[in-house]
Amino acid sequence: MRRQNTAADGQRRATVTDVARLAGVSTATVSRVLNRNYPVAEATRERVESAMRELGYVVNAHARALAGVSNRTVGIIVNEVIDPFYAYIARGVEREAALGGRLCLVCCTQGDPQRELAFIDLMHERRADAVVVVGGSIADRGYTSELARRARELDAGGSKLVLCGRPPLGEAAPTAAVEYDNEGGAFAITDHLLMQGHERILYLGGPPRLSTTRDRLAGHRRALELRGLPADPELVQPGAFSRNFGYRRMSELIRDGLEFTAVFAANDVVAAGAAQALEEAGLRVPKDISLVGYDDIPVAQELRPRLTTVHVPLEEMGRQAVRLAVSGGDEDDWREPTTGALRLGTHIVVRDSVGPRAGRPSRK
């Protein structure tokens, strides 16, 4: 059989279906040979690889992705790559995309929503077949409208906008979504502290306009309400999702004499900063102050005492984002079909940083 012409000749490229037809196997078998994630008989593998060489399938697929002129690309848009929350989701996206022979392009917004919109436009120009936007969103009607418009434009071009860890845009915006039980995790970790007798729980960190913060605060407040505890505005101290904020604000609150027996840090990084401030003030965790976090990133196990926190399936979120966006003809027939929205569970990981409520905290 004659090799397929290149795109420069205006002819159709070879597809998985072409390879399967020439090798006399199913498209699922071709996918297994490409991904090397399922046993395939050696003779069958050789037939498939021979057909790919004859059709130029492997060479063409990679060339198209590298040149950015096909949809064999997945864009990942994150706030910051060195933040473990985003890094683990990005790793899940990259690993799942690689199974389908797709390249990943990672863009960092540094928290700027306008940069996020610009990166979506860039991915659209490169004809990426999925653009995965990771992390919480701000409460701004104009921004939401612009994001929905881009979702429609991507959809019209055969691509898909995937919202990973943020609320949906509504039925008018054709998106895929991977969420996690953010509010439920916050409710559970707060209730865990309440069960230990803590009633004055300091909530520390999280930008107030971010959807992630709103959901975590909602779960926290719901747990307090169910126990009949009044909300105390002094015990809610929003701010950055950073170690520096956790350290600085905790130091200030200790100096100012705010009374609390437990701290719910908005994420594990904030908890690490808070732990440092508590130690420097001579307050012991958990004997004087109990401390919990959120996300279950590696720092949670590196702290001493080890941090009780909420586990978020970060890498699995990234994998599912790709599966929702690019599922289709090459899928194995035994795999459960995906839908346009998915919600993953969270759970508490109990370690060593929570103890029963003590009396008024004392300093060494």
Coordinates of N, CA and C in Angstrom, one line a residue, residues 16 41 57 77 118 146 156-157 186 190 199 223 230 241 261 285 290 292 301 309 314 320 342 354:
V16 N -5.9 5.9 13.2 CA -5.9 4.7 13.9 C -6.7 3.6 13.2
A41 N -0.4 -9.8 22.0 CA 0.5 -10.9 21.5 C 1.6 -10.3 20.6
Y57 N 2.1 6.4 10.3 CA 1.2 6.9 11.4 C 1.9 7.6 12.5
I77 N -3.8 25.2 31.9 CA -3.6 26.6 32.4 C -3.7 26.6 33.9
A118 N -6.3 35.0 27.8 CA -5.3 35.1 26.6 C -4.7 33.7 26.3
E146 N -16.8 36.2 29.5 CA -15.8 36.0 28.5 C -15.3 34.5 28.5
A156 N -17.2 25.0 19.0 CA -17.5 25.2 17.6 C -16.3 24.7 16.7
G157 N -15.1 24.8 17.3 CA -13.9 24.3 16.5 C -13.6 22.9 16.8
A186 N -14.3 20.4 53.8 CA -14.2 21.4 54.9 C -15.2 21.1 56.0
T190 N -13.8 20.2 59.9 CA -14.3 21.1 61.0 C -15.0 20.2 62.0
E199 N -14.2 24.6 70.0 CA -15.4 25.4 69.5 C -14.9 26.8 68.9
A223 N -20.7 23.2 59.4 CA -20.4 22.3 60.5 C -20.6 23.0 61.9
P230 N -22.3 29.9 67.2 CA -22.4 31.2 66.5 C -21.2 31.5 65.7
F241 N -3.1 31.9 49.6 CA -2.8 30.5 49.8 C -1.3 30.3 49.9
T261 N -8.5 27.6 70.0 CA -7.9 26.4 70.4 C -7.5 25.5 69.3
V285 N 1.8 22.0 69.2 CA 0.8 21.4 68.4 C 1.0 19.9 68.6
S290 N -4.5 22.8 68.2 CA -4.7 21.7 67.2 C -4.6 22.5 65.8
V292 N -5.1 21.8 61.4 CA -5.4 21.0 60.3 C -5.2 21.8 59.0
Q301 N 2.9 15.5 55.4 CA 3.6 14.4 56.1 C 5.0 14.8 56.5
T309 N -5.3 16.4 57.6 CA -5.7 17.2 56.5 C -6.8 16.6 55.7
L314 N -5.8 14.9 43.6 CA -5.3 15.8 42.6 C -4.9 15.2 41.3
Q320 N -8.9 12.6 34.8 CA -10.3 12.6 34.4 C -10.6 13.8 33.5
L342 N -18.0 15.4 36.3 CA -17.6 14.4 37.2 C -17.2 15.1 38.5
V354 N -3.9 16.9 65.8 CA -5.1 17.3 66.5 C -5.2 16.5 67.8

